[in-house]
Short mmCIF file of C-alpha atoms in Angstrom, two decimals:
data_model
loop_
_atom_site.label_atom_id
_atom_site.label_comp_id
_atom_site.label_asym_id
_atom_site.label_seq_id
_atom_site.Cartn_x
_atom_site.Cartn_y
_atom_site.Cartn_z
CA MET A 655 -0.04 0.16 -0.17
CA THR A 656 1.60 3.59 -0.98
CA ALA A 657 -0.05 6.58 0.16
CA GLU A 658 1.03 10.74 0.81
CA PRO A 659 -0.64 12.77 2.82
CA ALA A 660 -0.87 16.63 1.90
CA ASN A 661 1.07 17.31 5.62
CA VAL A 662 4.30 15.08 5.12
CA SER A 663 6.78 17.70 4.06
CA ALA A 664 8.64 16.54 0.54
CA ALA A 665 11.79 18.26 1.79
CA ARG A 666 12.11 15.54 4.58
CA GLN A 667 14.33 12.83 3.44
CA GLY A 668 13.31 9.45 3.80
CA ALA A 669 14.22 7.16 6.50
CA GLN A 670 15.45 4.20 7.22
CA PRO A 671 13.13 1.19 7.27
CA PHE A 672 10.87 0.50 10.61
CA ILE A 673 7.96 -1.83 12.27
CA ALA A 674 4.68 0.03 12.05
CA ALA A 675 1.46 -2.16 13.61
CA ASP A 676 -2.14 -1.40 14.17
CA VAL A 677 -3.24 -3.89 16.87
CA GLY A 678 -7.74 -4.36 17.75
CA GLY A 679 -8.77 -7.23 20.08
CA THR A 680 -9.10 -9.59 17.29
CA HIS A 681 -6.18 -9.18 14.95
CA ALA A 682 -2.27 -7.54 15.06
CA ARG A 683 -1.85 -6.15 11.56
CA VAL A 684 2.23 -5.33 11.44
CA GLY A 685 4.57 -4.08 8.06
CA LEU A 686 7.58 -3.10 7.26
CA VAL A 687 7.10 0.88 6.24
CA ARG A 688 9.09 3.70 4.66
CA VAL A 689 8.25 6.48 4.86
CA GLY A 690 10.39 8.47 1.64
CA ALA A 691 11.31 11.82 1.13
CA ASP A 692 8.28 12.73 -1.60
CA GLY A 693 6.49 11.92 2.12
CA LYS A 694 4.77 8.75 0.94
CA VAL A 695 4.13 5.94 3.75
CA ASP A 696 5.53 2.36 2.00
CA VAL A 697 4.49 -0.74 3.27
CA LEU A 698 7.41 -2.92 2.21
CA GLN A 699 6.06 -6.19 4.59
CA TYR A 700 2.81 -7.03 5.36
CA ARG A 701 1.84 -10.16 7.72
CA ARG A 702 -2.24 -10.38 9.55
CA TYR A 703 -1.58 -11.80 13.13
CA ALA A 704 -4.96 -14.36 15.33
CA CYS A 705 -3.59 -12.44 18.34
CA ALA A 706 -5.27 -15.03 20.40
CA GLU A 707 -2.51 -17.45 19.04
CA TYR A 708 0.56 -14.70 20.36
CA PRO A 709 0.93 -15.06 24.59
CA SER A 710 1.81 -11.47 24.09
CA LEU A 711 2.06 -8.49 21.91
CA ALA A 712 6.38 -8.57 22.65
CA ALA A 713 5.86 -12.19 20.61
CA ILE A 714 4.33 -10.40 17.79
CA LEU A 715 6.68 -7.99 17.12
CA ASP A 716 9.37 -10.62 17.69
CA HIS A 717 7.96 -12.56 15.52
CA PHE A 718 7.90 -10.38 12.47
CA ALA A 719 11.08 -8.83 13.03
CA GLY A 720 12.11 -12.50 12.65
CA GLU A 721 10.57 -13.43 10.15
CA PHE A 722 11.82 -9.97 7.57
CA ALA A 723 14.94 -9.47 9.26
CA ALA A 724 13.53 -6.08 10.41
CA GLU A 725 15.88 -4.01 11.95
CA ARG A 726 14.18 -3.41 15.37
CA THR A 727 16.04 0.23 16.72
CA HIS A 728 11.96 2.30 15.92
CA ALA A 729 8.56 0.77 16.25
CA VAL A 730 5.09 2.25 16.11
CA VAL A 731 2.01 0.22 17.34
CA ALA A 732 -1.81 1.12 17.48
CA ILE A 733 -3.36 0.11 19.27
CA ALA A 734 -7.05 -0.29 20.91
CA GLY A 735 -6.88 1.64 24.56
CA ARG A 736 -6.29 3.72 26.90
CA LEU A 737 -2.08 4.65 27.63
CA GLU A 738 -1.99 5.03 31.87
CA GLY A 739 1.90 5.41 32.45
CA ASP A 740 3.50 2.38 31.16
CA THR A 741 -0.03 0.38 30.99
CA LEU A 742 -2.28 0.21 28.76
CA ILE A 743 -5.80 0.01 29.56
CA ASN A 744 -8.22 -2.63 27.11
CA SER A 745 -11.21 -5.34 27.94
CA ASN A 746 -11.04 -6.24 24.62
CA LEU A 747 -7.23 -7.49 24.16
CA GLN A 748 -5.97 -10.95 24.53
CA TRP A 749 -3.55 -9.75 27.18
CA PRO A 750 -2.27 -7.57 29.36
CA VAL A 751 0.17 -4.35 27.73
CA SER A 752 3.19 -2.73 29.13
CA VAL A 753 5.46 -0.30 26.62
CA ARG A 754 8.20 -1.38 28.32
CA SER A 755 8.10 -5.21 28.54
CA THR A 756 7.45 -5.03 25.32
CA ARG A 757 9.76 -2.84 24.93
CA GLU A 758 12.49 -5.69 26.16
CA ALA A 759 10.98 -9.00 25.08
CA ALA A 760 10.16 -8.00 21.46
CA GLY A 761 14.02 -6.66 21.38
CA VAL A 762 12.89 -3.01 20.45
CA THR A 763 15.07 0.21 20.72
CA HIS A 764 12.11 2.82 20.76
CA LEU A 765 8.81 1.99 21.17
CA ALA A 766 6.15 4.48 21.00
CA LEU A 767 1.95 3.64 21.52
CA LEU A 768 -0.65 5.00 20.77
CA ASN A 769 -4.80 4.83 20.05
CA ASP A 770 -6.18 2.64 17.44
CA PHE A 771 -8.25 5.34 16.32
CA GLU A 772 -5.76 8.05 16.54
CA ALA A 773 -3.99 6.35 14.33
CA VAL A 774 -7.06 5.75 11.74
CA ALA A 775 -7.93 9.10 11.73
CA CYS A 776 -3.93 10.26 10.91
CA ALA A 777 -4.76 7.87 8.02
CA MET A 778 -7.75 9.24 7.07
CA SER A 779 -6.02 12.21 4.39
CA TYR A 780 -3.98 8.83 2.80
CA VAL A 781 -7.62 7.62 1.30
CA ASP A 782 -8.74 8.35 -2.03
CA ALA A 783 -12.33 9.97 -1.97
CA ALA A 784 -12.88 7.00 -4.93
CA THR A 785 -12.42 4.04 -2.86
CA MET A 786 -15.15 5.52 -0.10
CA THR A 787 -18.93 4.86 -0.09
CA ARG A 788 -21.51 8.13 1.07
CA VAL A 789 -23.99 6.48 3.40
CA CYS A 790 -25.40 9.42 4.06
CA GLY A 791 -25.87 13.08 3.11
CA PRO A 792 -23.91 15.24 0.50
CA GLY A 793 -21.30 13.73 -1.43
CA THR A 794 -18.77 16.22 -1.92
CA SER A 795 -16.16 16.03 1.35
CA SER A 796 -12.21 14.22 -0.09
CA ASN A 797 -11.70 13.05 2.61
CA SER A 798 -11.01 13.96 6.14
CA SER A 799 -8.48 16.79 5.96
CA ALA A 800 -10.89 18.97 3.16
CA GLY A 801 -13.57 20.31 5.85
CA ASN A 802 -13.16 24.05 7.94
CA GLY A 803 -14.36 22.06 11.15
CA PRO A 804 -13.96 19.03 12.77
CA ALA A 805 -14.17 15.52 11.60
CA LEU A 806 -15.22 12.17 12.86
CA VAL A 807 -13.83 8.24 12.33
CA LEU A 808 -15.67 5.70 14.14
CA GLY A 809 -15.10 2.00 13.94
CA PRO A 810 -17.14 -0.97 15.53
CA GLY A 811 -14.41 -3.52 15.70
CA THR A 812 -14.06 -5.92 18.46
CA GLY A 813 -14.91 -2.86 20.71
CA PHE A 814 -15.80 0.65 19.58
CA GLY A 815 -12.99 3.34 18.41
CA ALA A 816 -13.09 7.30 17.79
CA ALA A 817 -11.29 10.00 16.93
CA LEU A 818 -11.84 13.35 16.31
CA CYS A 819 -9.78 15.57 13.83
CA LEU A 820 -9.49 18.93 14.27
CA PRO A 821 -8.44 21.30 11.72
CA SER A 822 -5.20 22.82 11.35
CA ALA A 823 -4.90 27.02 11.21
CA GLN A 824 -1.29 26.36 9.41
CA GLN A 825 -1.18 24.12 6.20
CA ARG A 826 1.47 21.58 6.75
CA ALA A 827 0.75 21.71 10.41
CA PRO A 828 0.37 18.02 11.18
CA LEU A 829 -3.26 16.59 11.54
CA ARG A 830 -4.32 17.44 15.11
CA VAL A 831 -6.61 14.39 15.85
CA LEU A 832 -8.00 13.58 19.53
CA ALA A 833 -8.47 9.96 20.74
CA SER A 834 -11.62 9.61 22.05
CA GLU A 835 -13.22 6.46 24.83
CA ALA A 836 -16.51 6.83 23.34
CA GLY A 837 -16.98 3.26 23.33
CA HIS A 838 -17.46 3.57 26.75
CA ALA A 839 -19.81 6.46 27.14
CA ALA A 840 -23.15 5.11 28.15
CA LEU A 841 -25.75 3.85 24.90
CA ALA A 842 -28.66 5.91 24.55
CA ALA A 843 -32.04 4.33 23.48
CA GLY A 844 -33.94 6.34 21.56
CA THR A 845 -37.48 3.16 20.80
CA ALA A 846 -39.56 1.41 23.35
CA ARG A 847 -37.96 -1.95 22.00
CA GLU A 848 -33.69 -0.20 22.35
CA LEU A 849 -35.21 0.92 25.79
CA ASP A 850 -36.07 -3.10 26.71
CA LEU A 851 -32.56 -3.60 25.16
CA VAL A 852 -31.12 -1.75 27.82
CA ARG A 853 -32.80 -2.54 30.62
CA HIS A 854 -32.07 -6.43 29.69
CA LEU A 855 -27.98 -5.26 29.34
CA LEU A 856 -28.78 -3.35 33.31
CA ARG A 857 -29.86 -6.31 34.71
CA ARG A 858 -26.06 -8.16 33.69
CA TRP A 859 -23.97 -4.32 33.87
CA PRO A 860 -24.11 -1.72 36.49
CA HIS A 861 -23.13 0.47 33.28
CA VAL A 862 -24.71 -0.04 29.58
CA ASP A 863 -21.97 1.60 27.14
CA ASN A 864 -21.80 1.97 23.11
CA GLU A 865 -19.52 -1.10 23.12
CA ARG A 866 -21.85 -3.15 24.54
CA VAL A 867 -24.38 -2.85 21.10
CA LEU A 868 -21.89 -1.97 18.55
CA SER A 869 -19.52 -4.16 18.66
CA GLY A 870 -18.34 -7.69 17.75
CA PRO A 871 -19.00 -9.38 21.17
CA GLY A 872 -21.71 -6.87 20.96
CA LEU A 873 -23.66 -8.33 18.62
CA VAL A 874 -23.84 -11.38 20.63
CA ASN A 875 -25.35 -9.39 23.40
CA THR A 876 -28.06 -7.74 21.83
CA TYR A 877 -29.01 -10.80 19.50
CA ARG A 878 -28.95 -12.95 22.90
CA ALA A 879 -31.33 -10.58 25.18
CA LEU A 880 -33.79 -9.89 22.34
CA CYS A 881 -33.69 -14.22 22.24
CA GLU A 882 -34.63 -13.90 26.09
CA LEU A 883 -37.37 -11.10 25.54
CA ASP A 884 -39.23 -12.90 22.82
CA GLY A 885 -38.81 -16.36 24.43
CA VAL A 886 -36.72 -17.84 21.58
CA ALA A 887 -33.67 -19.80 22.01
CA PRO A 888 -30.71 -18.36 20.79
CA ALA A 889 -29.30 -20.59 17.71
CA LEU A 890 -26.56 -18.83 16.78
CA ASP A 891 -23.01 -17.99 19.28
CA ASN A 892 -20.75 -15.40 17.06
CA PRO A 893 -20.88 -12.71 15.28
CA GLU A 894 -20.04 -13.00 12.08
CA ALA A 895 -23.21 -15.77 12.69
CA ILE A 896 -25.15 -13.11 13.76
CA ALA A 897 -24.30 -10.36 10.74
CA THR A 898 -24.51 -13.03 7.89
CA ALA A 899 -27.75 -14.84 9.00
CA ALA A 900 -29.26 -11.09 9.32
CA GLN A 901 -27.67 -10.39 5.33
CA ALA A 902 -29.90 -13.79 4.35
CA GLY A 903 -32.87 -13.44 6.65
CA SER A 904 -32.52 -16.70 7.94
CA ASP A 905 -33.20 -15.51 10.98
CA ALA A 906 -35.15 -12.80 12.63
CA ARG A 907 -33.48 -12.39 15.92
CA ALA A 908 -30.75 -11.77 13.84
CA VAL A 909 -32.19 -9.45 11.31
CA GLU A 910 -33.82 -7.21 14.32
CA THR A 911 -29.99 -7.08 15.81
CA LEU A 912 -28.39 -5.30 13.07
CA GLN A 913 -31.32 -3.38 12.51
CA LEU A 914 -30.64 -2.00 16.19
CA PHE A 915 -27.17 -1.92 15.69
CA CYS A 916 -27.26 -0.15 12.25
CA ALA A 917 -29.93 2.58 13.88
CA LEU A 918 -28.14 2.62 17.41
CA LEU A 919 -24.24 4.15 14.96
CA GLY A 920 -26.69 6.41 13.09
CA SER A 921 -27.71 7.61 16.97
CA LEU A 922 -24.34 7.97 18.29
CA ALA A 923 -22.95 9.03 15.13
CA GLY A 924 -25.50 11.88 15.40
CA ASP A 925 -24.53 13.02 19.04
CA LEU A 926 -20.75 13.18 18.40
CA ALA A 927 -21.04 14.92 14.96
CA VAL A 928 -23.36 17.13 16.99
CA THR A 929 -21.44 17.93 20.17
CA PHE A 930 -18.26 18.52 18.06
CA GLY A 931 -19.78 20.04 15.66
CA ALA A 932 -18.80 17.90 13.08
CA ASP A 933 -18.50 18.74 8.53
CA ALA A 934 -17.73 14.82 7.76
CA VAL A 935 -18.22 12.05 9.42
CA TYR A 936 -16.63 8.30 8.56
CA LEU A 937 -16.97 5.11 9.35
CA ALA A 938 -14.17 2.22 9.22
CA GLY A 939 -14.03 -0.54 12.07
CA GLY A 940 -14.42 -4.56 11.50
CA ILE A 941 -18.18 -4.27 10.64
CA PRO A 942 -19.39 -2.12 8.75
CA ALA A 943 -17.77 -2.92 5.58
CA GLN A 944 -18.78 -6.31 6.20
CA ILE A 945 -22.60 -5.37 6.41
CA ARG A 946 -22.19 -2.71 3.54
CA PRO A 947 -25.28 -2.87 1.72
CA PHE A 948 -27.60 -4.27 5.11
CA LEU A 949 -25.98 -0.51 6.30
CA LEU A 950 -27.03 1.14 3.09
CA ASP A 951 -30.52 0.40 3.51
CA SER A 952 -30.38 0.86 6.66
CA GLN A 953 -31.86 3.09 9.75
CA PHE A 954 -28.62 4.73 10.34
CA ALA A 955 -29.38 8.19 7.87
CA ALA A 956 -32.44 8.73 9.76
CA ARG A 957 -30.80 7.96 13.29
CA PHE A 958 -28.26 9.99 12.08
CA ARG A 959 -30.05 13.32 11.05
CA ASN A 960 -33.17 12.84 14.09
CA LYS A 961 -31.52 15.01 16.65
CA GLY A 962 -34.69 18.32 16.54
CA VAL A 963 -33.85 21.24 16.07
CA LEU A 964 -30.58 20.46 14.75
CA GLY A 965 -31.19 17.48 11.71
CA GLU A 966 -31.65 20.70 9.37
CA VAL A 967 -27.89 21.17 10.20
CA LEU A 968 -27.06 16.98 10.10
CA ALA A 969 -28.59 16.73 6.81
CA ARG A 970 -25.59 18.59 5.28
CA VAL A 971 -22.90 16.40 7.01
CA PRO A 972 -21.55 14.07 5.12
CA VAL A 973 -21.17 10.36 6.42
CA TRP A 974 -18.15 7.88 4.42
CA LEU A 975 -17.83 4.83 4.57
CA VAL A 976 -14.27 3.47 4.46
CA ASP A 977 -12.32 0.27 4.10
CA HIS A 978 -10.14 -0.33 7.03
CA GLY A 979 -8.01 -2.35 5.85
CA GLN A 980 -4.22 -1.18 6.52
CA LEU A 981 -5.65 2.31 8.02
CA GLY A 982 -4.43 1.83 11.29
CA LEU A 983 -1.05 0.40 10.58
CA VAL A 984 -0.43 3.54 7.42
CA GLY A 985 -1.56 5.85 10.57
CA ALA A 986 0.79 4.83 12.88
CA ALA A 987 3.63 4.52 10.47
CA ALA A 988 3.02 8.59 10.06
CA TRP A 989 2.33 9.57 13.09
CA TYR A 990 5.65 8.15 14.49
CA TYR A 991 7.21 10.01 11.36
CA GLU A 992 6.45 13.14 11.87
CA ARG A 993 7.43 12.80 15.32
CA HIS A 994 10.94 11.31 14.64
CA SER A 995 11.72 11.70 11.06
CA GLY A 996 15.40 13.14 12.38
CA PHE A 997 15.74 8.99 12.56
#
């Protein structure tokens, strides 16, 4: 994958290759990357690993570096969660993560961690508008750096990622990104059925956040709750099976699960767009691209605009579907190079 952002100076000299990774609750995407003199991020080697098959993040980095004889001087990892000091706070990863322990065990001299959706947001200026799908709103935005206001990047996958791209007053200044933990904010119901769902989930957890529904595990939570509410024995037990059955129309509760998912995702996207005055919204993450036809035919757009007097404002905000792919890896590489361009 080759990409060229508008905010990387072409005057910089090409850097030595370094390791960049995008680690979520299910998969770790690792690449050997180089940022050239023209500002392009080139992914020279790439592997995707199942996190559950490795005992630690360090083991994945060590395996990749060994396979490709990669230089271990510099590495950057975009990872789901919030870094507090040396420790990553996350409920969806297979193992605990310490920056110091990971650096030492993987034999990496300089290791940096950033939020995975901060990295995805950093990569948005690399995305070709022709590869995006318009979900709703006007079809005139090209990328997250094009507008005059903030742009939201949201992504339901194993968890729920969210970040805000902030406009810069200087043309070539690095993109400013605010990482968030919006997935852990309380889920807001908008219909009687959704209220029933939240009440049911409150029996299991004292705090029902967005991630309890708007994620892969959230699909399972919703499906089981609907089955229990309707007195039906659940026939499906994993996100992939539920999404497949919903799109095939072969299981009524699976269909409703995905309908509620899309509606609540639209509602949350609208809430965040109103909160931050966003002029564009981008949907990444693992789930939206997998349910593209269902999403486009869902209540997402109606719920996105259903914000009372601000409905007319949100009708002018474009929402785009972006294939997550290597975005996190490329964004992490760009983020790191902007801060360590002298190596």
